[in-house]
């Protein structure tokens, strides 16, 4: 399970050093793809394969499933982190997430998310007030 918030930098070659506490689980390979709210999702290969299987189960006649699958798979980039735990984020994904040098990498349970630092701060300030109100809808009965 991926937890926590980290603030690495993107180097001049578009590489990110993965947080040390995530490296073991990601060492076998990752898939980086577009996420919601203009962040990037980083999946360990087994988790990506599980999600791919779920998307394969969706009927081809479902327009929303087709549209989601197209963007999800077309933007996906698979890679094995190097010995220093670095992965290269392709230009099209850096552009999608408006990534600059300052990043925020968060653990989001079964995936890692990569955010531009300012975008993450904007997202947090806009959503923290709603956090308490949405718990009931997400976790029936609350914690």
GROMACS .gro file of C-alpha atoms in nm:
model
  143
    1UNK     CA    1   0.000   0.000   0.000
    2UNK     CA    2   0.132   0.343  -0.096
    3UNK     CA    3   0.101   0.613   0.170
    4UNK     CA    4   0.237   0.958   0.235
    5UNK     CA    5   0.336   1.278   0.057
    6UNK     CA    6   0.680   1.339  -0.093
    7UNK     CA    7   0.832   1.637  -0.274
    8UNK     CA    8   1.093   1.526  -0.527
    9UNK     CA    9   1.215   1.729  -0.824
   10UNK     CA   10   1.204   1.654  -1.192
   11UNK     CA   11   1.553   1.663  -1.345
   12UNK     CA   12   1.648   1.822  -1.678
   13UNK     CA   13   1.596   1.490  -1.861
   14UNK     CA   14   1.238   1.452  -1.734
   15UNK     CA   15   1.332   1.192  -1.472
   16UNK     CA   16   1.184   1.153  -1.130
   17UNK     CA   17   1.350   0.974  -0.839
   18UNK     CA   18   1.078   0.764  -0.681
   19UNK     CA   19   1.041   0.798  -0.304
   20UNK     CA   20   1.258   0.539  -0.126
   21UNK     CA   21   0.965   0.383   0.057
   22UNK     CA   22   0.790   0.309  -0.278
   23UNK     CA   23   1.087   0.164  -0.465
   24UNK     CA   24   1.067  -0.202  -0.359
   25UNK     CA   25   0.706  -0.234  -0.470
   26UNK     CA   26   0.776  -0.052  -0.799
   27UNK     CA   27   1.112  -0.217  -0.880
   28UNK     CA   28   0.952  -0.482  -1.104
   29UNK     CA   29   0.813  -0.224  -1.342
   30UNK     CA   30   0.560   0.057  -1.353
   31UNK     CA   31   0.300   0.198  -1.586
   32UNK     CA   32   0.258   0.576  -1.585
   33UNK     CA   33  -0.061   0.712  -1.738
   34UNK     CA   34  -0.303   1.003  -1.726
   35UNK     CA   35  -0.501   1.034  -1.405
   36UNK     CA   36  -0.798   1.244  -1.301
   37UNK     CA   37  -0.761   1.613  -1.208
   38UNK     CA   38  -0.455   1.644  -1.435
   39UNK     CA   39  -0.224   1.428  -1.226
   40UNK     CA   40  -0.039   1.115  -1.336
   41UNK     CA   41  -0.110   0.768  -1.204
   42UNK     CA   42   0.182   0.531  -1.144
   43UNK     CA   43   0.081   0.168  -1.110
   44UNK     CA   44   0.296  -0.131  -1.019
   45UNK     CA   45   0.273  -0.367  -1.318
   46UNK     CA   46   0.048  -0.624  -1.139
   47UNK     CA   47  -0.202  -0.353  -1.042
   48UNK     CA   48  -0.205  -0.214  -1.395
   49UNK     CA   49  -0.269  -0.564  -1.531
   50UNK     CA   50  -0.560  -0.606  -1.286
   51UNK     CA   51  -0.716  -0.278  -1.402
   52UNK     CA   52  -0.656  -0.369  -1.767
   53UNK     CA   53  -0.844  -0.693  -1.705
   54UNK     CA   54  -1.138  -0.503  -1.560
   55UNK     CA   55  -1.146  -0.271  -1.859
   56UNK     CA   56  -1.136  -0.572  -2.094
   57UNK     CA   57  -1.450  -0.701  -1.921
   58UNK     CA   58  -1.644  -0.385  -2.007
   59UNK     CA   59  -1.864  -0.432  -2.313
   60UNK     CA   60  -1.728  -0.277  -2.631
   61UNK     CA   61  -2.075  -0.131  -2.681
   62UNK     CA   62  -2.031   0.089  -2.371
   63UNK     CA   63  -1.928   0.429  -2.509
   64UNK     CA   64  -1.787   0.559  -2.178
   65UNK     CA   65  -1.575   0.245  -2.131
   66UNK     CA   66  -1.437   0.275  -2.485
   67UNK     CA   67  -1.350   0.642  -2.436
   68UNK     CA   68  -1.184   0.583  -2.098
   69UNK     CA   69  -0.987   0.282  -2.227
   70UNK     CA   70  -0.860   0.473  -2.529
   71UNK     CA   71  -0.716   0.759  -2.323
   72UNK     CA   72  -0.596   0.533  -2.040
   73UNK     CA   73  -0.404   0.292  -2.265
   74UNK     CA   74  -0.295   0.536  -2.538
   75UNK     CA   75  -0.124   0.761  -2.284
   76UNK     CA   76   0.033   0.474  -2.085
   77UNK     CA   77   0.411   0.440  -2.060
   78UNK     CA   78   0.572   0.130  -1.911
   79UNK     CA   79   0.919   0.133  -1.763
   80UNK     CA   80   1.144  -0.040  -1.512
   81UNK     CA   81   1.302   0.206  -1.265
   82UNK     CA   82   1.681   0.227  -1.290
   83UNK     CA   83   1.918   0.137  -1.003
   84UNK     CA   84   1.871   0.484  -0.848
   85UNK     CA   85   1.493   0.443  -0.853
   86UNK     CA   86   1.445   0.689  -1.140
   87UNK     CA   87   1.176   0.678  -1.406
   88UNK     CA   88   1.148   0.900  -1.711
   89UNK     CA   89   0.818   1.079  -1.754
   90UNK     CA   90   0.748   1.119  -2.127
   91UNK     CA   91   0.689   1.469  -2.261
   92UNK     CA   92   0.320   1.415  -2.342
   93UNK     CA   93   0.253   1.312  -1.981
   94UNK     CA   94   0.460   1.600  -1.838
   95UNK     CA   95   0.257   1.836  -2.055
   96UNK     CA   96  -0.079   1.680  -1.955
   97UNK     CA   97  -0.001   1.721  -1.583
   98UNK     CA   98   0.176   2.059  -1.631
   99UNK     CA   99   0.480   1.920  -1.451
  100UNK     CA  100   0.756   2.165  -1.373
  101UNK     CA  101   1.063   2.093  -1.159
  102UNK     CA  102   0.879   2.099  -0.825
  103UNK     CA  103   0.659   1.792  -0.781
  104UNK     CA  104   0.444   1.625  -0.521
  105UNK     CA  105   0.426   1.247  -0.520
  106UNK     CA  106   0.151   1.096  -0.307
  107UNK     CA  107   0.069   0.745  -0.205
  108UNK     CA  108  -0.293   0.669  -0.298
  109UNK     CA  109  -0.338   0.312  -0.171
  110UNK     CA  110  -0.280   0.089  -0.476
  111UNK     CA  111  -0.121   0.358  -0.691
  112UNK     CA  112   0.113   0.655  -0.673
  113UNK     CA  113   0.011   0.994  -0.805
  114UNK     CA  114   0.244   1.258  -0.947
  115UNK     CA  115   0.132   1.621  -0.928
  116UNK     CA  116   0.281   1.955  -1.017
  117UNK     CA  117   0.345   2.115  -0.676
  118UNK     CA  118   0.123   2.418  -0.740
  119UNK     CA  119  -0.157   2.205  -0.884
  120UNK     CA  120  -0.149   1.982  -0.573
  121UNK     CA  121  -0.160   2.283  -0.340
  122UNK     CA  122  -0.454   2.428  -0.537
  123UNK     CA  123  -0.634   2.092  -0.529
  124UNK     CA  124  -0.581   2.057  -0.152
  125UNK     CA  125  -0.700   2.407  -0.071
  126UNK     CA  126  -1.012   2.357  -0.284
  127UNK     CA  127  -1.096   2.012  -0.146
  128UNK     CA  128  -0.992   2.011   0.221
  129UNK     CA  129  -1.306   2.195   0.334
  130UNK     CA  130  -1.520   1.929   0.167
  131UNK     CA  131  -1.316   1.639   0.310
  132UNK     CA  132  -1.526   1.595   0.626
  133UNK     CA  133  -1.851   1.627   0.433
  134UNK     CA  134  -1.769   1.361   0.174
  135UNK     CA  135  -1.660   1.089   0.422
  136UNK     CA  136  -2.018   0.971   0.475
  137UNK     CA  137  -2.081   0.933   0.101
  138UNK     CA  138  -1.757   0.742   0.043
  139UNK     CA  139  -1.766   0.530   0.361
  140UNK     CA  140  -2.129   0.457   0.449
  141UNK     CA  141  -2.163   0.490   0.825
  142UNK     CA  142  -1.833   0.677   0.847
  143UNK     CA  143  -1.511   0.551   1.000
   0.00000   0.00000   0.00000
